[in-house]
Coordinates of C-alpha atoms in Angstrom, one line a residue:
M1 CA -36.1 11.3 19.3
A2 CA -35.0 10.6 15.8
A3 CA -33.3 7.3 15.5
R4 CA -30.0 7.2 13.7
L5 CA -27.4 4.8 12.7
T6 CA -24.0 5.7 14.0
P7 CA -21.6 3.7 12.0
L8 CA -19.1 5.9 13.7
L9 CA -16.7 4.3 12.8
T10 CA -13.4 4.9 13.0
L11 CA -10.7 3.6 11.6
L12 CA -7.2 4.3 12.3
L13 CA -4.3 3.2 10.7
L14 CA -1.0 3.8 11.8
F15 CA 2.3 3.4 10.3
L16 CA 5.1 3.8 12.8
V17 CA 8.1 4.1 10.8
V18 CA 11.4 4.0 12.6
R19 CA 15.0 4.1 11.4
A20 CA 16.8 0.8 11.6
E21 CA 20.0 0.9 13.7
V22 CA 23.0 1.2 11.5
N23 CA 26.6 0.5 12.3
H24 CA 28.1 3.4 10.5
G25 CA 31.7 2.2 11.2
S26 CA 31.0 -1.1 9.6
R27 CA 29.3 0.4 6.7
A28 CA 32.1 2.9 6.1
K29 CA 34.6 0.0 6.3
E30 CA 32.6 -2.1 3.9
Q31 CA 32.4 0.9 1.5
T32 CA 36.2 1.4 1.8
N33 CA 36.8 -2.3 1.0
K34 CA 34.5 -2.1 -2.0
N35 CA 36.2 1.1 -3.3
G36 CA 39.6 -0.4 -2.7
K37 CA 38.8 -3.4 -4.8
S38 CA 37.4 -1.4 -7.6
L39 CA 40.4 0.9 -7.7
T40 CA 42.8 -2.1 -7.6
Q41 CA 41.0 -3.6 -10.6
S42 CA 41.0 -0.4 -12.5
S43 CA 44.7 0.2 -11.8
G44 CA 45.5 -3.4 -12.9
K45 CA 44.0 -2.8 -16.3
N46 CA 45.9 0.5 -16.7
E47 CA 49.2 -1.0 -15.8
S48 CA 48.8 -3.9 -18.2
E49 CA 48.2 -1.6 -21.1
I50 CA 51.2 0.5 -20.3
D51 CA 53.4 -2.6 -20.2
L52 CA 52.4 -3.4 -23.8
D53 CA 51.7 -0.1 -25.5
T54 CA 53.5 2.6 -23.5
S55 CA 56.7 1.0 -22.5
K56 CA 59.8 3.2 -22.7
G57 CA 62.8 2.7 -24.9
S58 CA 63.3 2.0 -28.6
I59 CA 61.8 -0.9 -30.5
K60 CA 63.4 -2.3 -33.6
P61 CA 61.1 -2.4 -36.5
Q62 CA 62.0 -6.1 -37.1
K63 CA 61.1 -7.0 -33.6
M64 CA 57.8 -5.1 -33.8
A65 CA 56.9 -6.7 -37.1
K66 CA 57.5 -10.1 -35.6
L67 CA 55.4 -9.3 -32.6
R68 CA 52.6 -8.0 -34.8
K69 CA 52.7 -11.2 -37.0
T70 CA 52.6 -13.5 -33.9
E71 CA 49.7 -11.6 -32.5
E72 CA 47.7 -11.7 -35.7
E73 CA 48.4 -15.5 -36.2
T74 CA 47.3 -16.2 -32.6
F75 CA 43.9 -14.3 -32.8
K76 CA 43.4 -14.8 -36.6
R77 CA 42.9 -11.1 -37.2
P78 CA 43.7 -9.7 -40.7
P79 CA 47.0 -7.8 -40.6
K80 CA 46.9 -4.1 -40.9
K81 CA 48.6 -2.6 -44.0
S82 CA 50.9 -0.4 -42.1
F83 CA 52.4 0.0 -38.7
V84 CA 53.6 3.2 -37.2
E85 CA 56.6 2.8 -35.0
P86 CA 55.9 4.1 -31.5
P87 CA 58.0 6.8 -29.9
T88 CA 61.3 5.6 -28.3
E89 CA 60.2 6.5 -24.8
Y90 CA 57.6 3.7 -24.7
S91 CA 59.7 0.5 -25.1
T92 CA 61.7 -0.4 -22.0
K93 CA 59.2 -3.1 -20.9
L94 CA 59.0 -5.0 -24.1
P95 CA 60.9 -8.3 -24.2
T96 CA 64.2 -8.4 -26.1
D97 CA 63.7 -11.9 -27.3
L98 CA 60.1 -12.6 -28.4
S99 CA 60.7 -16.3 -28.8
T100 CA 60.9 -16.7 -25.0
H101 CA 57.8 -14.7 -24.4
P102 CA 54.9 -16.1 -26.4
P103 CA 51.9 -13.9 -27.1
T104 CA 49.6 -15.9 -24.8
K105 CA 51.4 -14.4 -21.8
Y106 CA 50.2 -10.9 -22.6
P107 CA 47.4 -9.4 -20.5
T108 CA 43.8 -9.9 -21.9
E109 CA 43.0 -6.2 -22.3
S110 CA 46.1 -5.8 -24.5
T111 CA 45.2 -8.5 -26.9
T112 CA 41.5 -7.5 -27.2
Q113 CA 42.5 -4.0 -28.3
P114 CA 45.2 -3.9 -31.0
P115 CA 47.8 -1.1 -30.9
S116 CA 46.7 2.2 -32.4
T117 CA 47.9 3.1 -35.9
E118 CA 48.9 6.5 -34.5
P119 CA 51.5 6.9 -31.7
P120 CA 49.9 7.8 -28.4
T121 CA 51.0 11.1 -26.9
E122 CA 50.0 10.0 -23.3
P123 CA 49.1 6.8 -21.6
P124 CA 45.5 5.6 -22.5
T125 CA 42.8 6.6 -20.0
Q126 CA 39.8 4.9 -21.5
P127 CA 40.1 1.6 -19.6
T128 CA 40.2 3.5 -16.3
S129 CA 36.9 5.4 -17.0
Q130 CA 35.2 2.3 -18.6
P131 CA 33.8 0.9 -15.3
T132 CA 32.1 4.2 -14.5
T133 CA 30.4 4.5 -17.9
Q134 CA 29.2 0.9 -17.7
A135 CA 27.7 1.2 -14.2
P136 CA 23.9 1.2 -14.0
P137 CA 22.4 4.7 -13.5
E138 CA 21.1 5.6 -10.0
P139 CA 17.3 5.0 -9.7
T140 CA 15.3 8.1 -10.0
C141 CA 12.3 9.2 -7.9
P142 CA 10.1 11.3 -10.2
E143 CA 7.6 13.5 -8.6
P144 CA 3.9 12.5 -9.2
D145 CA 2.0 14.5 -11.7
I146 CA -1.1 15.7 -9.8
S147 CA -2.2 18.4 -12.2
C148 CA -5.6 17.1 -13.2
S149 CA -8.3 18.7 -15.2
E150 CA -12.0 18.5 -14.1
T151 CA -12.7 15.9 -16.7
E152 CA -9.7 13.8 -15.7
T153 CA -10.7 14.0 -12.0
Q154 CA -14.3 12.9 -12.9
E155 CA -12.9 9.9 -14.8
A156 CA -10.6 9.1 -11.9
E157 CA -13.6 9.2 -9.4
N158 CA -15.4 6.6 -11.6
M159 CA -12.4 4.3 -11.7
L160 CA -11.7 4.8 -8.0
G161 CA -15.1 3.4 -7.0
A162 CA -14.4 0.2 -8.9
A163 CA -10.8 -0.1 -7.5
L164 CA -12.0 0.5 -4.0
T165 CA -14.6 -2.2 -4.3
D166 CA -12.1 -4.7 -5.5
F167 CA -9.6 -3.7 -2.8
S168 CA -12.4 -4.0 -0.2
L169 CA -13.2 -7.6 -1.1
K170 CA -9.5 -8.6 -1.0
L171 CA -9.2 -6.9 2.4
Y172 CA -12.3 -8.8 3.6
H173 CA -10.8 -12.2 2.9
A174 CA -7.4 -11.1 4.4
F175 CA -9.1 -9.9 7.6
S176 CA -11.2 -13.0 7.8
S177 CA -8.2 -15.3 7.5
M178 CA -6.6 -13.5 10.5
K179 CA -9.6 -13.7 12.7
K180 CA -11.0 -16.7 14.6
V181 CA -13.8 -18.6 13.0
D182 CA -17.2 -17.4 14.0
S183 CA -15.9 -14.0 15.3
N184 CA -17.1 -10.5 14.7
M185 CA -15.0 -8.1 12.6
V186 CA -15.2 -4.7 11.2
F187 CA -12.8 -2.5 9.2
S188 CA -12.8 0.5 6.9
P189 CA -11.4 -0.3 3.4
F190 CA -11.7 3.4 2.6
S191 CA -9.5 4.4 5.5
I192 CA -6.9 1.8 4.7
A193 CA -6.9 2.8 1.1
S194 CA -6.6 6.5 2.1
L195 CA -3.5 5.8 4.2
L196 CA -1.8 3.7 1.5
T197 CA -2.6 6.2 -1.2
H198 CA -1.1 9.0 0.9
I199 CA 2.0 6.9 1.2
L200 CA 1.9 6.3 -2.5
L201 CA 2.5 10.0 -2.9
G202 CA 6.0 9.6 -1.6
A203 CA 6.7 6.0 -2.8
G204 CA 9.3 5.3 -5.5
N205 CA 10.1 2.6 -8.0
T206 CA 9.1 -0.9 -6.9
T207 CA 7.2 0.1 -3.8
K208 CA 5.1 2.5 -5.9
E209 CA 4.1 -0.2 -8.4
N210 CA 3.4 -2.7 -5.6
L211 CA 1.2 -0.3 -3.8
K212 CA -0.8 0.4 -7.0
D213 CA -1.2 -3.4 -7.5
V214 CA -2.5 -4.1 -4.0
L215 CA -4.9 -1.1 -4.2
S216 CA -6.2 -2.3 -7.6
Y217 CA -5.2 1.0 -9.2
P218 CA -4.4 1.3 -12.9
S219 CA -0.7 2.0 -13.6
D220 CA -1.4 5.6 -14.9
F221 CA -3.6 6.8 -12.1
D222 CA -2.0 10.1 -11.0
C223 CA -5.4 11.8 -10.5
V224 CA -6.3 9.3 -7.8
H225 CA -5.2 11.8 -5.1
Q226 CA -7.6 14.5 -6.3
A227 CA -10.4 12.0 -6.7
L228 CA -9.8 10.6 -3.2
K229 CA -10.0 14.1 -1.8
N230 CA -13.4 14.7 -3.4
L231 CA -14.8 11.4 -2.1
S232 CA -13.6 12.1 1.4
S233 CA -16.0 15.0 1.8
S234 CA -19.1 13.1 1.0
G235 CA -21.1 11.8 3.9
F236 CA -18.3 11.2 6.3
V237 CA -15.1 12.8 7.6
S238 CA -11.7 11.4 6.8
A239 CA -8.5 12.9 8.3
S240 CA -4.8 12.2 7.7
Q241 CA -1.8 13.3 9.8
I242 CA 1.9 13.0 9.8
F243 CA 4.1 13.1 12.9
H244 CA 7.9 12.9 12.6
S245 CA 11.0 13.2 14.7
P246 CA 13.1 16.4 14.5
D247 CA 16.0 14.7 12.9
L248 CA 13.9 13.2 10.0
A249 CA 13.8 15.7 7.1
L250 CA 10.8 15.4 4.9
K251 CA 11.0 16.5 1.3
E252 CA 9.5 19.9 0.7
T253 CA 7.6 18.7 -2.4
F254 CA 5.9 15.9 -0.4
V255 CA 5.0 18.2 2.5
N256 CA 3.4 20.8 0.2
T257 CA 1.5 18.3 -1.9
S258 CA 0.4 16.4 1.2
Q259 CA -1.0 19.7 2.6
S260 CA -2.8 20.5 -0.6
L261 CA -4.4 17.1 -1.1
Y262 CA -4.8 15.6 2.3
G263 CA -4.9 18.7 4.5
S264 CA -2.0 17.3 6.5
Q265 CA 0.7 19.7 7.8
P266 CA 3.4 17.5 9.5
M267 CA 3.8 17.8 13.2
V268 CA 7.2 17.5 14.8
L269 CA 7.6 15.2 17.8
S270 CA 9.7 16.0 20.8
S271 CA 12.3 14.0 22.7
D272 CA 9.7 13.1 25.4
N273 CA 8.1 9.8 24.4
E274 CA 5.2 10.1 26.9
A275 CA 4.4 13.6 25.5
N276 CA 4.4 12.2 22.0
L277 CA 2.1 9.4 22.9
A278 CA -0.4 11.8 24.5
L279 CA -0.2 14.1 21.5
I280 CA -1.0 11.3 19.0
N281 CA -3.8 9.8 21.0
S282 CA -5.3 13.2 21.6
W283 CA -5.4 13.9 17.8
V284 CA -7.1 10.5 17.2
A285 CA -9.7 11.2 19.9
N286 CA -10.5 14.6 18.4
Q287 CA -10.9 13.2 14.9
T288 CA -13.2 10.3 16.0
N289 CA -15.5 12.3 18.3
N290 CA -13.9 10.6 21.3
K291 CA -14.9 7.1 20.1
I292 CA -11.2 6.0 20.2
T293 CA -9.4 7.6 23.1
N294 CA -6.4 5.4 23.7
F295 CA -5.4 4.2 20.2
L296 CA -1.7 3.7 21.0
K297 CA -0.5 2.1 24.2
S298 CA 3.2 2.9 23.6
L299 CA 5.7 4.2 21.2
P300 CA 9.2 2.8 20.3
S301 CA 12.0 4.8 21.8
D302 CA 13.5 5.5 18.3
I303 CA 10.3 6.7 16.7
S304 CA 10.8 8.4 13.5
L305 CA 7.6 8.7 11.5
V306 CA 3.9 8.2 12.2
L307 CA 1.2 8.3 9.5
L308 CA -2.4 8.2 10.6
N309 CA -5.8 8.2 9.0
T310 CA -9.2 8.3 10.7
I311 CA -12.8 8.2 9.6
Y312 CA -15.8 9.3 11.4
L313 CA -19.3 8.6 10.0
Q314 CA -22.7 9.4 11.4
A315 CA -25.8 8.9 9.3
K316 CA -29.6 8.9 10.0
W317 CA -32.1 6.4 8.8
K318 CA -34.3 7.6 6.0
M319 CA -37.2 6.2 8.1
M320 CA -36.8 6.1 11.9
F321 CA -37.3 3.1 14.1
D322 CA -39.7 3.4 17.0
P323 CA -37.8 2.5 20.2
K324 CA -41.0 1.3 21.7
K325 CA -41.2 -1.5 19.2
S326 CA -37.8 -3.0 19.9
L327 CA -37.9 -6.5 21.3
R328 CA -35.5 -9.1 22.7
E329 CA -35.6 -11.8 20.1
S330 CA -33.7 -14.9 19.2
F331 CA -30.5 -14.7 17.1
Y332 CA -29.4 -18.1 15.8
L333 CA -25.7 -19.0 16.1
K334 CA -24.1 -22.1 14.5
S335 CA -25.5 -24.6 17.1
S336 CA -27.4 -22.5 19.6
K337 CA -29.5 -19.3 19.9
V338 CA -29.2 -16.3 22.0
K339 CA -31.5 -13.4 22.9
V340 CA -30.5 -10.0 21.5
S341 CA -32.2 -6.6 21.3
M342 CA -33.9 -6.2 17.9
M343 CA -35.0 -3.0 16.3
R344 CA -38.3 -3.6 14.5
S345 CA -40.6 -2.0 11.9
E346 CA -43.7 -3.4 10.2
K347 CA -43.4 -1.4 7.0
Y348 CA -39.8 -0.4 6.6
P349 CA -38.8 0.3 3.0
V350 CA -36.2 -2.4 2.2
T351 CA -34.8 -3.4 -1.2
H352 CA -34.2 -7.1 -0.9
F353 CA -33.9 -10.3 -3.0
T354 CA -32.3 -13.8 -2.9
D355 CA -29.2 -14.2 -4.9
S356 CA -28.7 -17.8 -6.2
N357 CA -25.0 -17.3 -7.1
L358 CA -24.1 -16.3 -3.5
N359 CA -26.9 -18.4 -2.1
A360 CA -27.8 -15.5 0.2
R361 CA -30.5 -13.1 1.0
V362 CA -29.5 -9.5 0.2
G363 CA -31.1 -6.4 1.7
L364 CA -30.5 -2.6 1.4
L365 CA -31.7 0.1 3.9
Q366 CA -31.5 3.7 3.0
L367 CA -29.5 6.2 5.1
S368 CA -28.8 9.9 4.8
N369 CA -25.9 11.5 2.8
D370 CA -26.1 9.0 -0.2
L371 CA -25.3 6.1 2.2
S372 CA -26.9 2.8 2.7
L373 CA -26.6 -0.3 4.8
V374 CA -26.3 -3.5 2.8
I375 CA -26.7 -6.9 4.5
L376 CA -26.0 -10.4 3.1
L377 CA -26.9 -13.5 5.1
P378 CA -27.3 -17.2 4.3
R379 CA -30.7 -17.9 2.6
H380 CA -31.5 -20.6 5.3
F381 CA -30.3 -21.6 8.7
G382 CA -28.6 -24.8 7.5
L383 CA -26.1 -22.8 5.4
Q384 CA -23.1 -21.3 7.2
L385 CA -21.9 -17.8 6.7
A386 CA -18.4 -19.2 5.8
E387 CA -20.0 -20.8 2.7
V388 CA -21.3 -17.4 1.6
E389 CA -17.9 -15.8 2.2
L390 CA -16.1 -18.3 -0.1
K391 CA -18.2 -17.0 -3.0
L392 CA -17.9 -13.3 -2.1
H393 CA -15.7 -12.1 -5.0
N394 CA -15.8 -9.2 -7.4
P395 CA -17.9 -10.5 -10.3
V396 CA -20.7 -11.9 -8.0
F397 CA -20.6 -8.9 -5.6
S398 CA -20.7 -6.3 -8.4
A399 CA -23.7 -8.0 -10.0
I400 CA -25.5 -7.9 -6.6
M401 CA -24.8 -4.2 -6.1
E402 CA -25.9 -3.4 -9.7
K403 CA -29.1 -5.3 -9.1
L404 CA -29.7 -3.5 -5.8
G405 CA -29.2 -0.2 -7.6
K406 CA -31.9 -1.0 -10.2
S407 CA -34.5 -2.6 -7.7
K408 CA -37.2 -0.7 -5.8
S409 CA -37.8 -0.9 -2.1
H410 CA -41.0 -2.4 -0.7
P411 CA -42.7 -2.1 2.7
T412 CA -41.2 -4.9 4.8
L413 CA -41.3 -6.4 8.2
L414 CA -37.8 -5.7 9.4
S415 CA -35.9 -7.1 12.4
L416 CA -32.4 -5.7 12.8
P417 CA -30.1 -6.2 15.8
R418 CA -28.4 -3.4 17.6
L419 CA -24.7 -3.4 17.0
K420 CA -21.6 -2.1 18.7
V421 CA -18.4 -3.6 17.3
N422 CA -14.8 -2.6 18.1
T423 CA -11.9 -4.5 16.5
S424 CA -8.2 -3.9 16.2
Q425 CA -5.7 -5.6 13.8
D426 CA -2.1 -5.6 12.9
L427 CA -2.1 -4.1 9.4
L428 CA 1.3 -5.4 8.4
E429 CA -0.1 -8.9 8.7
I430 CA -3.1 -8.1 6.6
L431 CA -0.9 -6.6 3.8
E432 CA 1.4 -9.6 3.8
K433 CA -1.7 -11.8 3.4
M434 CA -2.3 -9.7 0.3
D435 CA 1.3 -10.4 -0.9
F436 CA 2.5 -6.9 -0.2
F437 CA 5.9 -7.2 1.7
D438 CA 7.5 -3.8 1.0
F439 CA 6.7 -2.4 4.4
S440 CA 8.2 -5.4 6.2
Y441 CA 11.3 -5.7 4.1
G442 CA 12.4 -2.2 3.2
P443 CA 10.1 0.3 1.4
D444 CA 11.3 2.8 -1.1
L445 CA 10.0 6.1 0.2
C446 CA 12.4 8.3 -1.8
G447 CA 9.6 10.8 -2.6
L448 CA 9.0 11.3 1.2
T449 CA 12.5 11.6 2.5
D450 CA 16.1 11.2 1.4
D451 CA 16.8 9.1 4.5
P452 CA 17.5 5.6 3.3
E453 CA 17.2 4.0 6.7
V454 CA 13.4 4.7 7.3
Q455 CA 11.6 1.5 7.9
V456 CA 8.0 0.6 8.8
S457 CA 8.0 -0.8 12.4
A458 CA 4.3 -1.2 13.0
A459 CA 0.9 -0.6 11.4
R460 CA -2.4 -0.9 13.1
H461 CA -6.1 -0.5 12.1
Q462 CA -8.9 0.0 14.6
T463 CA -12.5 0.4 13.9
V464 CA -15.6 1.1 16.0
L465 CA -19.1 0.7 14.6
E466 CA -22.3 1.4 16.4
L467 CA -25.8 0.8 15.1
N468 CA -28.7 1.7 17.3
E469 CA -31.7 4.0 17.7
A470 CA -29.9 7.2 18.7
G471 CA -28.8 5.7 22.0
V472 CA -32.3 5.0 23.2
E473 CA -32.5 1.6 24.9
A474 CA -35.8 -0.2 24.3
A475 CA -37.4 -1.4 27.5
A476 CA -40.9 -2.3 26.4
A477 CA -42.2 -5.3 24.4
S478 CA -45.1 -5.4 22.0
S479 CA -46.8 -7.8 19.7
V480 CA -47.4 -7.2 16.0
S481 CA -50.1 -8.6 13.7
L482 CA -49.2 -9.0 10.1
A483 CA -50.9 -9.8 6.9
R484 CA -49.6 -13.0 5.1
S485 CA -48.7 -11.0 2.0
M486 CA -46.3 -8.8 3.9
S487 CA -42.6 -9.4 2.9
I488 CA -40.2 -10.2 5.7
F489 CA -36.5 -9.5 6.2
E490 CA -35.3 -10.8 9.5
V491 CA -31.6 -10.4 10.3
N492 CA -31.6 -13.1 13.0
Q493 CA -28.5 -15.1 12.1
P494 CA -24.8 -14.3 11.3
F495 CA -24.4 -11.9 8.4
I496 CA -22.1 -9.8 6.3
F497 CA -22.6 -6.0 6.3
L498 CA -21.2 -3.0 4.5
L499 CA -21.9 0.8 4.6
W500 CA -22.1 1.6 0.9
H501 CA -21.7 4.9 -0.8
Q502 CA -24.5 5.0 -3.4
K503 CA -23.2 7.9 -5.5
Y504 CA -19.6 6.8 -5.9
K505 CA -20.3 3.0 -5.5
F506 CA -17.8 1.8 -2.9
P507 CA -17.9 0.4 0.6
I508 CA -16.7 2.7 3.4
F509 CA -17.0 0.1 6.1
M510 CA -17.3 -3.6 5.9
G511 CA -17.5 -6.6 8.3
R512 CA -19.4 -9.5 9.6
I513 CA -21.5 -10.2 12.7
Y514 CA -21.6 -13.7 14.3
D515 CA -22.9 -12.6 17.7
P516 CA -24.4 -9.2 18.2
R517 CA -23.9 -9.4 22.0
I518 CA -20.1 -9.0 21.8

């Protein structure tokens, strides 16, 4: 039976977005108070101007000249050459004796705007409308430009690989910081990036810019959606889906674009929470070939929006392992050793070398569909994996992957443990570790819905990865004789691994193994 690697991996992310409870009565009252205050202030300005400029009655020219002179002396303004006497109906509120009413008692608005040289025909209205004209404009939510030419899409694919690699390394350190020391972990950076990029399609303003930053996307990267769609069909299956409550209206533009780029036609949930839970878990199970069958344990009673992404990957070795040669061999932990099942081959084609910057041995094994398994492990037993992780950043990692791409494979004695890893993680905690707080403290999803109360209540990521010989369990042991000149690559201590897309140059899955038995 042909042996195959089943990094089946699945990753699911989930954003449960629920509407925050809002006390509409309190909000309405607060709005009324705010409006009342604004109207009072505007009214106050209007009345003060009428007191000065539009008072009824007649004004003696001598009185007005004296008023004008006093005002000009007070504010040191050059006197005007002429003054037009206002109509008699605007004078009843002016003081009869200016000596008892000094100019400093006049309202501020009146002194900052000298009387017009022409008599007004109606009370001035400019001060009333001024607050409206000075108010900041409402924030806009422009629709993304997703019309990309073939050349633009090709350029976006090249940039996307580099961005996904940088994002994957940031994710690795964030996941590592949330896990116990010396623990196994696995995640899919591509699945997480796919979900966040899908949300990016409906994000606005600050949330949009923050998402691009955490994803390592350039600011003008509108063709990323088309590029991501092309990458998703190469060597693995990625699926996205939106579930929402009946009372949450999604924008038609977002729905149509989501359908076109992500193949996602939103599904409406019912009022039955148990039925909704079964529906979502059933969809996940179908997309992951039943590797994840109980993704969600419960749903909040006020569920509003659920966004999911899954990945399923199955690839064959370019050269099969013989199950009869599998042995139980020692795997060396930090201070002990354990016996694990090892797949073995005397002349397996492996590209490998030792990297002095990372202080690690690096190996690459070819898989089908332009995929490969890359392994990084400390160069000797005295070096801990945590020391290698500290140096695992983009410049060093990119140099390693570039060297692997240019190197040739050689027949190698290979020992590789069987793996089956299943891990789950709160994604909100991971994103906060990466300094992205929008989902926790109010995202701007104006491109997805007009509902301002939509909030992210939970986000989870689950991944299952299985690496074996097509499910055949080795039961026999055998000995091997080797020539001294044969190169050896034994994966018999904790290591970092990634499933690498060789054509587009980005990791689909990534993780570390401290103990293959778990």
